[in-house]
Coordinates of C-alpha atoms in Angstrom, one line a residue:
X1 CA -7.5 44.2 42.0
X2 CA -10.4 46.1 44.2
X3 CA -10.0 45.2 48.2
X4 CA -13.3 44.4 49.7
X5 CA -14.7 47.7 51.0
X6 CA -14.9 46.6 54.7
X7 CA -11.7 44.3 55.3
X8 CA -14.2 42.5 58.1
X9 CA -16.4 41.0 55.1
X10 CA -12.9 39.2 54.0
X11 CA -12.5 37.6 56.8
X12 CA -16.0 36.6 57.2
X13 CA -15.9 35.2 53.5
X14 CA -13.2 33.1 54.0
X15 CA -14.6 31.3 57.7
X16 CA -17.8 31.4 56.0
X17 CA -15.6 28.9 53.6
X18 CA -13.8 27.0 55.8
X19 CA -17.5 25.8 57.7
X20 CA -19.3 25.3 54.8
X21 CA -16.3 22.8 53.6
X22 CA -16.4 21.0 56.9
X23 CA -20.2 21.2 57.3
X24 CA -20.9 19.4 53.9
X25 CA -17.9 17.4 54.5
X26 CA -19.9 15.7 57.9
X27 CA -22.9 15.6 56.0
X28 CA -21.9 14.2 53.0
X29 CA -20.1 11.9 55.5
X30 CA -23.6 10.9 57.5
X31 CA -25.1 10.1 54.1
X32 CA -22.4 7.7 53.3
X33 CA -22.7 6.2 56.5
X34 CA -26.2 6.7 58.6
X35 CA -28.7 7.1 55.7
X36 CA -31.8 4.3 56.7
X37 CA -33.1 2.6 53.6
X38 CA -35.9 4.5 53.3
X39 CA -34.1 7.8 52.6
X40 CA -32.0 6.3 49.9
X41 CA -33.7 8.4 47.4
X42 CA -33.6 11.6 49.5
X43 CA -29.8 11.5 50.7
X44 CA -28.8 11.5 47.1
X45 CA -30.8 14.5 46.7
X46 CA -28.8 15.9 49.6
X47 CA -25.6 14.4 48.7
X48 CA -26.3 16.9 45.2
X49 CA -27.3 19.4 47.5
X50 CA -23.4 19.6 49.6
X51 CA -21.3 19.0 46.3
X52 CA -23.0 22.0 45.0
X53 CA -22.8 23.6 48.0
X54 CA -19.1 22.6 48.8
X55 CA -18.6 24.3 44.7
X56 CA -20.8 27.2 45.3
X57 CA -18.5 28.2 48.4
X58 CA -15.3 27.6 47.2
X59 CA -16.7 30.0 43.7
X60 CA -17.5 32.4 46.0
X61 CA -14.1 32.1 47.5
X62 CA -12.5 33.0 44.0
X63 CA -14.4 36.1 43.0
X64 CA -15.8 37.2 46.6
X65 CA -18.5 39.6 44.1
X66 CA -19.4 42.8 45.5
X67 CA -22.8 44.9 45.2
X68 CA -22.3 48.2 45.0
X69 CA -25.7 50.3 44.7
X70 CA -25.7 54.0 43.5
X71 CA -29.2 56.4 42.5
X72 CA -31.1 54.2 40.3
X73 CA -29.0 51.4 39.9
X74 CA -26.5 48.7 40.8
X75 CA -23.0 47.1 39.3
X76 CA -22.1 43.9 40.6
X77 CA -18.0 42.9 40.1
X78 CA -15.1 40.3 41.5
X79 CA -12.8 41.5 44.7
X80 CA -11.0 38.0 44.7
X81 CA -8.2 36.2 43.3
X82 CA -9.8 36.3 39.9
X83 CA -10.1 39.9 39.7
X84 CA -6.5 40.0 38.5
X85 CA -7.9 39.2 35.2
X86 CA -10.1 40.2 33.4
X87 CA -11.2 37.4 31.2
X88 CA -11.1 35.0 34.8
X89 CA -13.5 37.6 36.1
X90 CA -16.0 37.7 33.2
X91 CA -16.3 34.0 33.7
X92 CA -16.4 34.5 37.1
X93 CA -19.4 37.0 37.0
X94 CA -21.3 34.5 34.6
X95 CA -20.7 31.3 36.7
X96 CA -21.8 32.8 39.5
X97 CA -25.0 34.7 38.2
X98 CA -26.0 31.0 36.9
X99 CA -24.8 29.4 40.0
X100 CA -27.0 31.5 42.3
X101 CA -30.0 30.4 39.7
X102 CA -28.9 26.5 40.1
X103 CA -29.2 26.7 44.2
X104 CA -32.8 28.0 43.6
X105 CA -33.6 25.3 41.6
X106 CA -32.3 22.5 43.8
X107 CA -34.1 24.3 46.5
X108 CA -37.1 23.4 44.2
X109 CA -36.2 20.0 43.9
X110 CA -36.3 19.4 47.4
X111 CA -39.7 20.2 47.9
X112 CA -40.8 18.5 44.7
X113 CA -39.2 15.3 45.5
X114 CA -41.2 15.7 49.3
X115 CA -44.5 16.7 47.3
X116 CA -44.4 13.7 45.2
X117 CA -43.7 11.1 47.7
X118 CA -45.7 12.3 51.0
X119 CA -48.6 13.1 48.9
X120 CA -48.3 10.4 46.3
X121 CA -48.7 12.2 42.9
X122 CA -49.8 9.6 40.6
X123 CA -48.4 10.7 37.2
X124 CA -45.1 12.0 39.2
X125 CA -44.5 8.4 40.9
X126 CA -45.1 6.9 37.6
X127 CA -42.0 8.2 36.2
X128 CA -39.0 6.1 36.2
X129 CA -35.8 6.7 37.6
X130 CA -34.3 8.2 34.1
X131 CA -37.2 10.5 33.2
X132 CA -36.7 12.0 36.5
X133 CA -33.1 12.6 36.1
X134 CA -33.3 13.7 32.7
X135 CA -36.0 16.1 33.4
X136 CA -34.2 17.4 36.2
X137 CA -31.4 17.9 34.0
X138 CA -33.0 19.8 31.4
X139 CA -35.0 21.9 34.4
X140 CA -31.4 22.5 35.7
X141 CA -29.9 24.0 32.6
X142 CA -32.6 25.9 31.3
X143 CA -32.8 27.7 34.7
X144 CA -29.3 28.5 35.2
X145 CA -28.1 29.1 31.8
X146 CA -31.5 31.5 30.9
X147 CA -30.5 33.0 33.8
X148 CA -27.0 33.5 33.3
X149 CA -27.9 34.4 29.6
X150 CA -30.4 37.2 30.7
X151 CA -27.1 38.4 32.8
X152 CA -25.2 38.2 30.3
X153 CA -27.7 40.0 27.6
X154 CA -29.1 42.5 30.2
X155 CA -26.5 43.4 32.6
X156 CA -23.2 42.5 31.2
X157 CA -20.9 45.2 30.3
X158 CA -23.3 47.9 29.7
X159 CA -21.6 51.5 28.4
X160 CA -24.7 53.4 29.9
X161 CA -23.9 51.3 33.4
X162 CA -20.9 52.6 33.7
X163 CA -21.3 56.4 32.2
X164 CA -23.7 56.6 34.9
X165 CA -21.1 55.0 37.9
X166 CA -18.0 56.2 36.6
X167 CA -18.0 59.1 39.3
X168 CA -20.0 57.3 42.2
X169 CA -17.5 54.4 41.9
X170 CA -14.4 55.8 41.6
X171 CA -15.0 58.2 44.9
X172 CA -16.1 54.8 47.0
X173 CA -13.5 52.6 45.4
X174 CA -10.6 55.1 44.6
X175 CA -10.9 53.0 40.8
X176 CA -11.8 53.3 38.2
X177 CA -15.2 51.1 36.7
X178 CA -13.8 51.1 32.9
X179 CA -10.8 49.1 34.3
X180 CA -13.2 46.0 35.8
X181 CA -15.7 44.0 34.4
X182 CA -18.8 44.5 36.0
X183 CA -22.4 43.3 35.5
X184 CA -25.1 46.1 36.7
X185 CA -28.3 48.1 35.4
X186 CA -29.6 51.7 36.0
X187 CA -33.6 51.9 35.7
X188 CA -33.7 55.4 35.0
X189 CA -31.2 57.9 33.3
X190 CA -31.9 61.3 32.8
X191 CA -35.3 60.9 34.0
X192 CA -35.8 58.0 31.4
X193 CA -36.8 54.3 31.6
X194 CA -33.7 52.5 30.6
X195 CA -35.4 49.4 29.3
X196 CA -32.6 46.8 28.9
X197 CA -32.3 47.4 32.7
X198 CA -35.7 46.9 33.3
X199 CA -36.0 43.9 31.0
X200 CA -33.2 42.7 32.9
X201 CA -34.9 43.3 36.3
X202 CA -38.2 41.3 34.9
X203 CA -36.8 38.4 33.8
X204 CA -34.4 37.7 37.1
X205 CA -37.6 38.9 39.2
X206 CA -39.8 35.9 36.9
X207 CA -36.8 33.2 38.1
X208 CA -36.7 33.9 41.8
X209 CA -40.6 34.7 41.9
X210 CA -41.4 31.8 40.5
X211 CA -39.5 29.5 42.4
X212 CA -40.1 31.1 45.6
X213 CA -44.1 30.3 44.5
X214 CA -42.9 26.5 43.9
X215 CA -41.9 26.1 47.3
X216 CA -44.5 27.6 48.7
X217 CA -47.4 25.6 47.0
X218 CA -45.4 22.3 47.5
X219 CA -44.6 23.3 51.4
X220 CA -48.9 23.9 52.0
X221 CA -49.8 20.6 50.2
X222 CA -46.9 18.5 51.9
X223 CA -48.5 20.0 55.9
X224 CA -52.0 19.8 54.7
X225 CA -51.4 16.0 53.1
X226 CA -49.3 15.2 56.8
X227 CA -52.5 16.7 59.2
X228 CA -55.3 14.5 57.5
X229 CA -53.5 11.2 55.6
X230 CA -53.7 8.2 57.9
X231 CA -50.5 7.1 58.6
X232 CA -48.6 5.5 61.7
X233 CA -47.9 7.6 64.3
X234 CA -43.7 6.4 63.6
X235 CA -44.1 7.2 60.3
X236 CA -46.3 10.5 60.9
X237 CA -43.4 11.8 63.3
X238 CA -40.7 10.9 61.0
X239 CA -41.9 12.5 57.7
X240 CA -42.7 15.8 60.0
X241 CA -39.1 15.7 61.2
X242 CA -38.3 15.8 57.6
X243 CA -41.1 18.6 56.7
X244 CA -39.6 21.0 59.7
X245 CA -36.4 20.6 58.3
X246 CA -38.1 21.9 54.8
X247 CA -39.7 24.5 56.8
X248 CA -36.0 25.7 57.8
X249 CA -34.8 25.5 54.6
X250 CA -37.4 27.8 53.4
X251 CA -36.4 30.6 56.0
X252 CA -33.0 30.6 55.6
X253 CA -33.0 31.1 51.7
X254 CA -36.2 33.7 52.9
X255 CA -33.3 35.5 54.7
X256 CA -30.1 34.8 52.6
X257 CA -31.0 34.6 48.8
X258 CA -34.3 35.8 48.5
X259 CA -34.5 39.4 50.8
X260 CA -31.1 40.1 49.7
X261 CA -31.8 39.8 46.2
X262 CA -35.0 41.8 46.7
X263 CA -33.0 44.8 48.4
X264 CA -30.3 44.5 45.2
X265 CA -33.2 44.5 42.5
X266 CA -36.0 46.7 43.6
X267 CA -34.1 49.4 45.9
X268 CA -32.8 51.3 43.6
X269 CA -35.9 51.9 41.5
X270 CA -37.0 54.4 44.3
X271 CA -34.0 55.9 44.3
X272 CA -32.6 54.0 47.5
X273 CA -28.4 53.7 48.0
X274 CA -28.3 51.0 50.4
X275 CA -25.5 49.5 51.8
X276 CA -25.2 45.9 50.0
X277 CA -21.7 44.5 50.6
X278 CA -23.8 42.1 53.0
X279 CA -25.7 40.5 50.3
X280 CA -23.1 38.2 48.0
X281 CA -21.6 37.1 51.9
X282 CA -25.1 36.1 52.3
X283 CA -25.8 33.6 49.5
X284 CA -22.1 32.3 50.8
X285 CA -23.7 31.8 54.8
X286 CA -26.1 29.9 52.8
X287 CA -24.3 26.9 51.8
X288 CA -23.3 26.4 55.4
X289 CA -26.4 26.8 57.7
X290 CA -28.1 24.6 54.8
X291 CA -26.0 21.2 56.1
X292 CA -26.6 21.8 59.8
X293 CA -30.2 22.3 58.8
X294 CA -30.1 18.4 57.8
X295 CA -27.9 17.7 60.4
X296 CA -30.0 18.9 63.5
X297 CA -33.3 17.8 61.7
X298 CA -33.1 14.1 60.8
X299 CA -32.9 11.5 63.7
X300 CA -30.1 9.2 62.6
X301 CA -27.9 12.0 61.5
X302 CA -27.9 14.0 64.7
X303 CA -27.9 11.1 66.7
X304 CA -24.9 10.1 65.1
X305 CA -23.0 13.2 65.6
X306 CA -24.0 13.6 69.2
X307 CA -22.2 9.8 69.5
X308 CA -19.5 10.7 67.8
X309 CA -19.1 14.6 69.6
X310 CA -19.8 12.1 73.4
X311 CA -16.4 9.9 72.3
X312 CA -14.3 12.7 71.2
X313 CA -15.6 14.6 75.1
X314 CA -14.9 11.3 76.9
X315 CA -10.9 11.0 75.0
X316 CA -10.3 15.1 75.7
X317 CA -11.4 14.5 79.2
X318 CA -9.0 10.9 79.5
X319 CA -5.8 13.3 78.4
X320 CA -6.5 15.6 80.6
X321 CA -6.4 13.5 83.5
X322 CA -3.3 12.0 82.0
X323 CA -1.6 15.0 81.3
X324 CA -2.9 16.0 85.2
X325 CA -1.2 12.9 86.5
X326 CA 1.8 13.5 84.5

């Protein structure tokens, strides 16, 4: 079993845990509990959102992956508990690869749903309830297993991958790389285009591109469709309450899946070693500023947290003074 290269980014990994458990857990909580009837629909897109969130954390937990970037290319492999094994960390590597695929398509979800109701796409609203879930279904696998097949094709156990960061790895790690499994490409080797690597780059670029473009075109037409629709001011204010919190939600993944990913992919076709044990932690930090996002942004929910935080100050405040008088 590797240790994490900085024992900080354990630690960090395993808080990161413990508040995304109890941030989904209040969430999924306020859904259960303070939903309004007109976000039915929407809250069991969110409730989706925390139980994969609540599994994405607790996956991370088990193989905490780390980055390591060398010359031209990159290895990706488990530090945590299933690193003992090396069959637990194969399906480790493969879960996760897919896993960080899925969260970029429920990401896509979210805006779609938004699209479709605040600017009333005909052939979209027309579908029934079963079409929609089927479709997002088959949308859902096909985008985490191509990806995780692409991984698994591309950058899986590759004998030029590790010839080329048998030397680089064991000075950083003190191990050695034929004793892991690891999941990695090198872009150039000898001064040539390794082209399984580069296929590999391309078709992971096309996934996260493409998504990213998703959000973006749904995000423009949801503002633009809220600035000239006419619309009650109450019902104006509330569905821009929602679209900031969409507006959030596309900066944070900006900052915790998408850069990240960029540095991993694209760095080390120039030749750039960059330090990358911050970028798996990152995906994990994900899953919990993702819930307080929600939290903070819809009315009901953060007024009902801001009750429940006044009654819990008002009883700590009661045993003090009892405890004083005591």
């Amino acid at each position: 079993m590797i240790e994490s290269p900085e024992g900080i980014w354990t630690i960090v990994v395993l808080v990161n845990a413990v508040l995304s458990w109890v941030a989904n857990a209040i969430l999924c909580h306020l859904i259960h509990h303070h939903t309004p009837r007109h976000m039915g629909p929407y809250a069991s897109l969110m409730a989706i959102f925390s139980l994969f969130n609540i599994l994405f954390t607790a996956l991370h937990l088990a193989t905490h992956p780390i980055i390591f970037c060398d010359g031209y290319g990159f290895v990706m492999f488990t530090t945590g508990p299933v690193s003992d094994s090396k069959e637990l960390s194969a399906v480790g590597l493969f879960v996760y690869a897919s896993a960080y695929a899925q969260s970029l398509v429920l990401l896509c979800f979210h805006f779609i749903y938004r699209y479709a109701l605040i600017c009333q796409i005909e052939w979209l609203n027309a579908l029934t309830r079963w079409q929609v879930i089927a479709g997002m279904v088959v949308l859902y696998l096909l985008f985490g297993g191509g990806y995780g097949a692409n991984v698994v094709i591309s950058l899986f156990e590759d004998a030029r991958v590790k010839d080329a960061f048998r030397h680089p790895f064991s000075r950083t790690f003190q191990h050695s790389i034929d004793e892991i499994v690891s999941l990695g490409g090198v872009y150039f080797i000898d001064g040539i285009a390794n082209w399984k690597s580069w296929c590999g780059l391309s078709i992971c670029m096309f996934f996260i591109v493409s998504s990213f473009i998703v959000i973006l075109l749904c995000g423009r037409a949801i503002l633009r469709t809220l600035r000239e629709a006419t619309m009650s001011t109450r019902i104006r204010q509330r569905q821009m309450g929602i679209f900031r919190a969409l507006v959030v939600q596309t900066v944070i993944p900006v900052f915790c899946l998408y850069i990240p990913s960029g540095i991993v992919l694209i760095c080390p076709i120039f030749h750039l070693s960059v330090d990358t044990t911050f970028v798996t932690v990152s995906f994990g930090v994900y899953c919990t500023l993702e819930p307080l996002v929600m939290i903070y942004f819809i009315r009901d929910y953060r007024i009902a947290v801001l009750r429940k935080a006044k009654g819990l100050a008002y009883c700590v405040i009661e045993m003090i003074e009892i405890w004083r008088w005591l």
